[in-house]
XYZ file of C-alpha atoms in Angstrom:
568
model
C 0.102 -0.234 -0.104
C 1.555 3.511 -0.434
C 1.855 6.074 1.458
C -0.438 8.296 0.264
C -3.292 5.209 0.780
C -1.991 4.736 3.500
C -2.987 8.343 4.612
C -6.129 8.049 3.864
C -7.212 4.868 4.949
C -5.805 6.681 8.402
C -7.560 9.690 8.110
C -11.223 7.392 6.644
C -10.814 4.800 9.463
C -10.737 7.629 12.445
C -13.273 9.640 10.946
C -15.252 6.502 10.938
C -14.974 5.877 14.930
C -15.303 9.932 15.356
C -18.687 9.434 13.711
C -20.078 6.749 15.789
C -19.419 8.379 18.506
C -21.742 10.995 20.390
C -20.892 14.901 20.565
C -19.546 15.399 23.737
C -22.132 16.205 27.421
C -22.598 19.492 27.938
C -21.156 21.962 30.908
C -22.256 22.159 33.859
C -23.478 25.876 34.529
C -23.321 27.859 37.651
C -23.109 31.019 39.083
C -23.292 32.855 42.780
C -24.941 35.853 42.914
C -28.669 37.403 42.623
C -28.950 36.632 38.927
C -30.259 32.876 39.271
C -33.476 32.499 37.592
C -36.620 31.174 39.428
C -39.750 31.371 37.609
C -41.678 34.229 39.884
C -38.339 35.775 41.378
C -34.658 36.020 41.111
C -32.687 33.980 43.632
C -29.317 33.937 45.600
C -28.834 30.372 45.175
C -25.838 28.273 43.503
C -27.597 26.991 39.755
C -26.757 24.164 38.070
C -28.832 23.983 35.151
C -27.736 20.057 33.114
C -27.822 19.284 29.937
C -26.602 16.657 27.449
C -25.112 17.689 23.571
C -27.556 16.078 20.866
C -25.760 13.787 18.155
C -28.249 12.420 15.672
C -28.332 12.560 11.582
C -24.445 10.541 11.970
C -24.282 10.812 7.859
C -24.206 14.886 7.928
C -21.707 15.245 11.284
C -19.604 12.298 9.567
C -19.714 15.040 6.154
C -18.907 18.193 8.586
C -15.565 16.491 9.925
C -15.185 15.366 6.800
C -14.603 18.963 5.119
C -12.221 19.287 7.511
C -10.283 16.483 6.405
C -10.890 17.297 3.184
C -9.103 20.698 3.591
C -6.233 19.187 5.653
C -5.965 15.866 3.338
C -5.791 18.256 0.664
C -3.393 20.804 1.926
C -0.928 17.803 2.470
C -1.800 16.262 -1.185
C -0.593 19.263 -2.678
C 2.331 19.529 -0.410
C 3.242 16.338 -1.481
C 3.309 17.940 -4.615
C 5.297 21.111 -3.839
C 7.670 20.717 -1.158
C 9.086 23.966 -1.474
C 7.311 26.435 0.305
C 7.801 30.340 0.381
C 9.743 31.038 3.177
C 7.683 33.726 3.715
C 5.021 31.821 4.834
C 6.797 29.451 6.588
C 8.385 31.501 8.977
C 5.164 32.340 10.524
C 3.103 30.691 13.358
C -0.115 29.451 11.396
C -3.058 30.303 13.013
C -1.940 33.323 14.336
C -2.450 37.283 14.186
C -0.160 38.890 11.185
C 0.498 42.312 11.759
C -0.878 44.792 8.914
C -3.267 42.524 7.388
C -7.708 43.989 7.466
C -9.497 42.709 10.259
C -12.503 40.651 9.422
C -15.965 40.032 11.882
C -16.992 36.193 12.306
C -20.421 37.576 10.323
C -18.328 38.900 7.320
C -16.743 35.635 7.564
C -19.759 33.317 7.466
C -20.743 35.680 4.577
C -18.307 33.850 2.370
C -19.899 30.548 1.327
C -20.259 30.113 -2.505
C -17.824 30.809 -5.569
C -19.574 33.507 -5.795
C -18.561 35.559 -3.210
C -15.356 33.567 -2.778
C -15.046 30.823 0.335
C -13.457 31.900 3.379
C -12.589 29.720 6.325
C -10.875 30.824 9.237
C -8.161 29.420 11.544
C -7.737 30.559 14.928
C -6.452 34.181 14.261
C -6.269 33.954 10.775
C -8.907 34.183 7.932
C -8.323 32.131 4.745
C -9.624 32.934 1.211
C -9.877 28.813 -0.427
C -11.387 29.709 -3.132
C -8.744 28.852 -5.549
C -7.738 25.444 -3.798
C -11.753 23.955 -3.658
C -11.658 22.576 -7.744
C -8.325 21.182 -6.890
C -8.617 18.986 -4.223
C -10.255 15.282 -4.095
C -13.494 15.898 -1.928
C -15.342 18.186 -3.926
C -18.044 19.973 -2.741
C -17.689 18.678 0.600
C -15.513 21.218 1.450
C -17.970 24.148 1.114
C -19.925 22.208 4.457
C -17.291 24.157 6.548
C -17.113 27.081 3.836
C -18.263 30.453 6.325
C -16.786 29.059 9.384
C -13.681 27.724 11.503
C -11.794 24.937 10.367
C -10.155 24.376 13.883
C -13.057 21.794 15.560
C -12.283 19.305 12.845
C -8.496 19.813 12.882
C -9.154 19.424 16.092
C -10.501 15.628 16.041
C -7.952 15.245 13.308
C -4.654 15.699 14.377
C -3.141 14.645 10.920
C -3.958 17.996 9.440
C -1.608 20.156 12.077
C 1.574 19.178 10.607
C 3.339 22.104 9.855
C 3.592 21.785 6.686
C 0.034 21.897 5.690
C 0.010 24.941 8.682
C 2.693 26.761 6.276
C 0.484 25.689 3.244
C -2.756 27.413 4.548
C -0.494 30.734 4.775
C -0.611 31.311 1.192
C -4.368 31.517 1.473
C -4.498 34.091 4.021
C -6.550 37.291 3.449
C -6.680 38.867 7.183
C -6.797 38.020 10.915
C -10.220 36.687 12.470
C -10.986 40.137 14.388
C -10.624 40.415 18.007
C -14.498 40.911 19.155
C -14.114 40.710 23.396
C -12.028 43.385 25.408
C -11.004 42.851 28.627
C -13.748 45.413 28.967
C -16.710 43.853 27.076
C -15.789 41.255 29.309
C -16.744 42.755 32.515
C -20.069 42.087 34.098
C -20.899 40.406 29.841
C -24.363 39.203 30.412
C -23.581 36.780 27.390
C -20.924 34.838 30.091
C -22.523 32.472 30.396
C -24.672 31.586 27.396
C -23.667 27.648 26.799
C -21.508 26.603 24.096
C -21.986 25.252 20.811
C -22.151 23.178 17.508
C -19.025 24.624 16.303
C -20.985 24.168 12.513
C -23.727 26.474 13.683
C -23.298 29.355 11.183
C -23.931 32.888 13.573
C -26.536 35.640 12.356
C -25.399 37.349 15.589
C -23.324 36.773 18.491
C -24.627 38.192 21.345
C -27.399 37.518 21.198
C -26.447 34.483 19.752
C -28.578 33.033 16.386
C -27.260 31.029 13.993
C -28.276 28.099 11.384
C -26.837 24.834 11.040
C -25.384 24.138 7.223
C -28.392 23.833 4.552
C -27.415 20.783 3.544
C -27.513 18.567 6.773
C -31.270 19.733 6.839
C -32.277 17.033 3.750
C -30.517 14.138 5.990
C -32.547 13.158 8.812
C -36.488 13.928 9.012
C -35.772 14.861 12.246
C -32.807 17.997 12.905
C -30.453 16.662 15.323
C -30.487 19.307 18.068
C -27.264 20.560 18.601
C -27.717 21.179 14.807
C -31.006 22.679 15.188
C -31.226 26.384 14.420
C -30.896 29.136 17.606
C -32.911 32.267 18.077
C -32.528 34.413 20.962
C -33.455 37.794 21.599
C -31.391 38.308 25.177
C -29.276 36.040 27.038
C -29.275 32.508 28.114
C -30.961 32.936 31.174
C -29.937 30.059 34.139
C -32.487 28.115 35.356
C -32.015 26.249 37.988
C -34.539 23.107 37.666
C -35.444 22.522 41.070
C -36.516 25.901 41.771
C -38.340 26.402 38.814
C -41.807 27.311 38.989
C -44.382 28.045 36.072
C -46.976 31.041 36.452
C -50.243 30.471 35.358
C -52.923 33.131 35.915
C -55.777 35.430 34.873
C -59.604 35.102 33.116
C -61.097 31.899 35.178
C -58.108 31.356 37.391
C -58.311 32.907 41.361
C -55.452 34.317 42.197
C -51.840 33.175 40.744
C -51.184 29.678 40.323
C -47.597 27.682 40.250
C -46.151 24.471 39.078
C -43.204 22.720 39.545
C -40.747 21.245 36.687
C -41.051 17.453 38.688
C -45.498 18.920 38.699
C -45.409 19.543 35.017
C -44.098 15.927 34.350
C -46.163 14.139 36.996
C -49.650 15.197 37.225
C -50.167 15.240 33.230
C -49.758 13.110 30.464
C -47.179 13.123 28.688
C -47.916 14.206 25.137
C -45.654 13.612 22.037
C -45.713 15.478 18.809
C -43.208 15.992 15.817
C -43.608 19.935 14.643
C -41.556 21.648 12.571
C -40.312 25.268 13.812
C -39.865 27.986 11.481
C -37.826 31.556 12.311
C -40.427 34.350 10.518
C -37.269 36.040 8.323
C -36.093 32.671 6.931
C -34.335 33.183 3.735
C -34.122 37.008 4.358
C -30.878 36.927 2.510
C -32.985 37.227 -0.518
C -34.750 40.064 0.684
C -31.311 41.477 1.102
C -30.550 40.803 -2.354
C -33.413 42.994 -3.234
C -32.867 45.948 -0.439
C -31.939 46.146 2.225
C -34.017 44.954 5.455
C -34.194 44.704 9.761
C -33.158 41.688 10.755
C -30.980 38.734 10.897
C -29.457 38.358 7.414
C -31.052 34.512 7.909
C -30.216 31.950 5.119
C -32.516 29.405 4.266
C -31.260 26.941 7.395
C -33.737 28.674 10.073
C -36.023 25.884 10.492
C -35.782 22.314 12.202
C -38.233 19.690 12.676
C -37.644 17.310 16.246
C -40.034 15.668 18.458
C -41.399 18.066 21.261
C -42.967 16.238 24.691
C -43.753 18.058 27.538
C -47.591 18.665 29.359
C -51.045 19.413 26.714
C -51.570 23.447 27.772
C -55.400 22.252 27.867
C -55.037 19.262 30.394
C -53.350 21.717 32.639
C -56.052 24.963 32.183
C -58.103 22.513 32.845
C -56.460 20.917 35.772
C -56.857 24.538 37.291
C -60.363 24.762 36.982
C -60.207 26.802 33.437
C -62.977 26.894 30.864
C -61.844 25.962 27.474
C -64.581 27.883 26.085
C -65.171 30.896 28.024
C -65.610 33.578 25.667
C -63.945 36.286 27.726
C -60.515 35.017 26.610
C -59.232 35.918 23.522
C -55.872 35.087 23.696
C -53.032 33.418 25.343
C -49.768 35.262 26.643
C -46.751 33.736 27.455
C -43.454 35.363 28.896
C -40.207 33.850 28.897
C -37.289 34.101 31.954
C -34.993 36.138 29.447
C -34.671 39.374 30.489
C -33.700 42.919 28.869
C -31.789 45.281 31.274
C -34.550 46.483 32.581
C -35.966 43.372 34.066
C -38.530 43.144 30.783
C -39.430 39.607 29.400
C -39.607 37.897 25.847
C -43.200 38.062 25.491
C -45.449 36.933 22.594
C -49.305 35.758 22.750
C -51.646 33.391 20.352
C -55.015 33.638 20.075
C -57.114 31.694 22.241
C -59.382 30.092 19.682
C -55.292 27.678 18.383
C -54.217 27.700 22.321
C -57.270 26.221 23.956
C -58.280 23.644 21.321
C -56.986 20.151 22.380
C -56.823 19.558 18.316
C -54.137 22.397 18.455
C -51.175 20.168 20.431
C -49.807 22.869 22.184
C -47.570 21.448 24.553
C -45.834 22.311 27.451
C -42.208 21.023 26.447
C -39.044 20.088 28.524
C -38.034 16.963 25.874
C -36.917 17.592 21.713
C -36.026 14.671 20.130
C -36.037 12.746 23.505
C -33.623 14.600 25.186
C -34.265 16.992 28.186
C -34.125 20.303 26.375
C -31.405 22.448 26.019
C -30.229 25.627 27.577
C -30.493 27.015 23.907
C -34.022 25.959 23.286
C -35.988 27.126 26.405
C -34.697 24.356 29.253
C -36.390 24.016 30.827
C -40.068 24.119 29.780
C -40.840 26.101 26.323
C -43.867 26.349 24.699
C -44.552 24.932 21.786
C -47.417 26.274 19.603
C -47.292 23.966 16.082
C -47.595 25.387 13.071
C -47.160 28.903 14.624
C -43.949 30.972 13.965
C -41.277 30.112 15.835
C -41.331 33.392 17.622
C -45.133 32.936 19.435
C -42.810 29.541 20.573
C -41.968 31.430 23.934
C -38.675 29.531 25.380
C -37.364 29.314 29.500
C -40.942 29.742 29.662
C -41.798 31.416 33.013
C -45.760 32.161 33.227
C -49.064 32.386 31.227
C -51.839 34.736 31.371
C -55.045 34.025 29.784
C -55.963 37.225 28.397
C -58.905 39.351 26.643
C -56.118 41.330 24.986
C -52.794 40.134 23.285
C -49.131 40.529 25.044
C -47.942 44.018 25.032
C -44.659 43.062 24.465
C -42.550 44.849 21.755
C -41.450 41.336 19.945
C -45.874 41.161 19.730
C -46.680 44.776 18.898
C -43.675 45.896 17.123
C -41.986 43.290 14.911
C -43.066 39.852 13.043
C -45.541 41.709 11.003
C -46.014 42.072 7.507
C -45.935 44.946 5.246
C -46.643 45.940 1.532
C -43.435 46.340 -0.360
C -43.565 49.979 -0.206
C -43.827 50.447 3.151
C -41.022 51.952 4.662
C -39.403 52.868 7.923
C -40.887 56.673 7.409
C -44.650 55.596 6.959
C -44.715 51.921 8.751
C -47.416 51.762 10.934
C -47.143 47.942 13.049
C -50.224 48.819 15.017
C -52.397 48.778 11.753
C -50.780 45.169 10.989
C -51.812 41.623 12.705
C -48.928 39.655 14.617
C -48.027 37.155 12.458
C -49.662 33.299 13.278
C -49.049 30.728 10.608
C -46.759 30.666 7.646
C -47.281 30.009 3.927
C -46.757 26.868 2.551
C -42.600 27.314 1.807
C -40.147 25.115 0.286
C -35.929 25.036 0.086
C -33.734 23.345 -2.057
C -30.768 21.986 0.732
C -28.569 20.193 -1.967
C -26.621 21.063 -4.225
C -26.387 24.953 -2.855
C -26.521 27.801 -5.002
C -23.113 28.767 -7.065
C -21.745 25.133 -6.364
C -20.606 22.269 -8.631
C -24.041 19.093 -9.120
C -22.540 15.903 -10.750
C -24.378 15.224 -13.867
C -25.050 10.809 -12.952
C -27.008 8.634 -15.947
C -27.705 11.539 -17.608
C -29.739 12.932 -14.554
C -28.849 15.378 -11.888
C -30.407 14.444 -8.174
C -31.436 17.149 -5.767
C -32.679 17.452 -2.152
C -35.098 19.731 -0.246
C -37.539 20.490 2.626
C -41.187 21.365 1.975
C -43.555 22.668 4.725
C -46.754 24.594 5.419
C -48.434 26.502 8.633
C -51.904 26.041 10.054
C -50.978 22.422 10.097
C -51.454 21.871 6.630
C -50.046 18.590 5.104
C -46.961 18.748 2.003
C -49.497 16.952 -0.785
C -46.649 17.811 -3.868
C -43.205 19.844 -4.654
C -42.748 20.841 -8.106
C -39.092 20.741 -8.928
C -37.309 22.199 -12.628
C -33.834 21.803 -13.624
C -34.312 24.763 -16.616
C -35.850 27.857 -14.217
C -39.230 26.872 -14.101
C -39.979 26.251 -17.707
C -40.520 22.701 -17.278
C -41.946 20.881 -14.674
C -42.015 17.323 -12.254
C -42.689 16.179 -9.433
C -40.740 15.707 -6.635
C -40.818 12.457 -4.649
C -41.871 13.113 -1.433
C -38.872 11.085 0.839
C -39.519 11.664 4.469
C -43.299 12.284 5.691
C -45.872 11.910 8.970
C -48.166 10.424 5.642
C -50.665 8.488 8.538
C -51.737 12.306 9.784
C -54.495 14.123 8.943
C -54.181 16.980 6.103
C -55.105 19.347 8.563
C -53.295 18.201 11.678
C -50.056 17.583 9.708
C -46.486 20.067 12.104
C -43.700 18.578 10.412
C -42.119 19.380 7.252
C -41.226 16.665 4.412
C -38.237 15.836 3.138
C -38.117 15.311 -0.747
C -35.921 14.550 -3.311
C -35.909 14.646 -7.034
C -33.433 13.179 -10.510
C -34.357 15.074 -13.644
C -32.733 15.112 -17.090
C -30.239 17.394 -18.937
C -28.912 17.846 -21.504
C -25.425 16.043 -22.637
C -23.891 18.752 -23.406
C -25.159 20.980 -21.030
C -22.761 22.848 -18.535
C -25.673 24.389 -16.081
C -28.749 24.429 -14.799
C -31.249 26.667 -12.593
C -33.098 24.178 -10.130
C -36.051 24.847 -8.711
C -38.358 23.940 -6.031
C -41.690 24.917 -5.076
C -44.294 23.461 -2.888
C -48.402 22.568 -2.258
C -50.107 21.819 0.717
C -53.331 20.655 1.756
C -54.812 23.903 0.736
C -53.429 24.425 -3.026
C -51.683 27.123 -1.288
C -48.540 27.098 -3.707
C -45.304 29.226 -3.881
C -45.169 32.413 -6.015
C -42.380 32.390 -8.769
C -40.383 35.385 -7.472
C -39.050 37.427 -3.928
C -39.744 41.151 -5.164
C -43.168 41.353 -4.639
C -42.565 39.677 -1.231
C -39.922 42.454 -0.205
C -40.945 44.206 3.839
C -38.643 46.413 5.039
C -38.334 43.268 7.991
C -37.566 40.321 5.735
C -39.923 38.317 6.942
C -42.605 35.545 5.194
C -40.035 34.892 2.270
C -41.754 32.047 0.506
C -40.937 32.465 -3.309
C -39.736 29.977 -4.745
C -36.249 27.988 -3.968
C -33.551 28.275 -6.442
C -30.136 26.990 -6.999
C -27.950 27.144 -10.301
C -24.956 25.017 -10.314
C -22.322 24.346 -12.353
C -22.764 20.932 -14.297
C -20.469 18.153 -14.701
C -20.674 15.069 -16.596
C -19.776 11.668 -15.964
């Protein structure tokens, strides 16, 4: 066996072993002082919140690791062909800050994920443009799974990539330094210091508060999105909550005074209900609206969505236990307040209509488990409300209070955010009171693989692509139409993963689809398109321009991916 073969065999064997392992157990958190949160007041007692990092969908996690392997292995092979590395680069300490280079933020690096925008990665404090290397490596487009982020976590696993000759070669592609975002002054009393660790594959849209989405390709791998790779949407610092002291307050119409339930009571007094539901941020695919005209909001790609099983107590069971009449005409809204607080002590809050929340068929639950595991801190430990079929913003995490009310929540996020407007409305003319708060989301789909701007292989005259489709309000996906010529001709995709046994109007989870389309033997490019149809025969509009709005929400236009074809 050649040296190169032995090398690659070792890398692949090591990768296979890692892929079979679970991610490390999440750290225990705690701090002393007046900020350990209970549901109804602050506590000075020490907190210990435990959670486990999730690892499902080994196939794509392996691919994510492989992207690091591919880059390192390719640099090694390239080095073997070019043994003389420029002295200028070899004198540097790879990954360390280099005086005189431009500095780039994590958010700016995250924007460079395609060849059109140039593909950037980071290693320690260095920023590297590896675009011109992509076509040379043996792993094809797998390297793009690590684009726009750090290769450190992958190379920490595969130590062979830290050979001096490989790191020196990487320095040839250096374009700058990673911006120093935290000075010693910034870390003093920083409310985000106790935020939990996150999977390195998550691509941040913002760091404080932390908001991030996974690589888009992984979403098409597994019906249930791995917990550690589920998109994260936080509005404020992640609270530290002692589960032994947690108490959920419930008050309002039909309830005498304020009632409290502990976490143990939620788990033991009520039947444990499990549902599968997709959560999606209202700003999913906002980046496409930004290409029309800049909007205000996080620059989400198409992965601010995920599907999971959620387990907990049904909201209607809890309210009936407390003596609430679910048909009380005075109750118009159900308000949910979190335990994440702004500097003034105001909690994140939202509400949904009583017509939805108090209907047992709506399957609203007070969830304490996600994909069979205890909720992680980023996803609402110890309890979050899950309102299936409704925009993610109403699925309040770290739930501290429920109120039955005649009026909706007065929180900023209910009154002055998460609303849609006409494209002509700007920040000088907008009236948030004139529009209802978003609840159900429209039908949407996305091509997950291949990515826009990448290469796609043609095998036996056909191109293979895949993605997700979902509709709000429980409407099942009944069809996904796909095209390889920008929408001139169409065919129907295969719905490969779907909860088929559920009713047409009580399907809270997404559908994963795949398609194979014939292309011409000499065709060099293809414009892939998908559009979904739900059980009410709602379909997606063809372009994003008419959907543009100043908050960049509700983009459900056709998903498009222009790819370069490589024929086999």
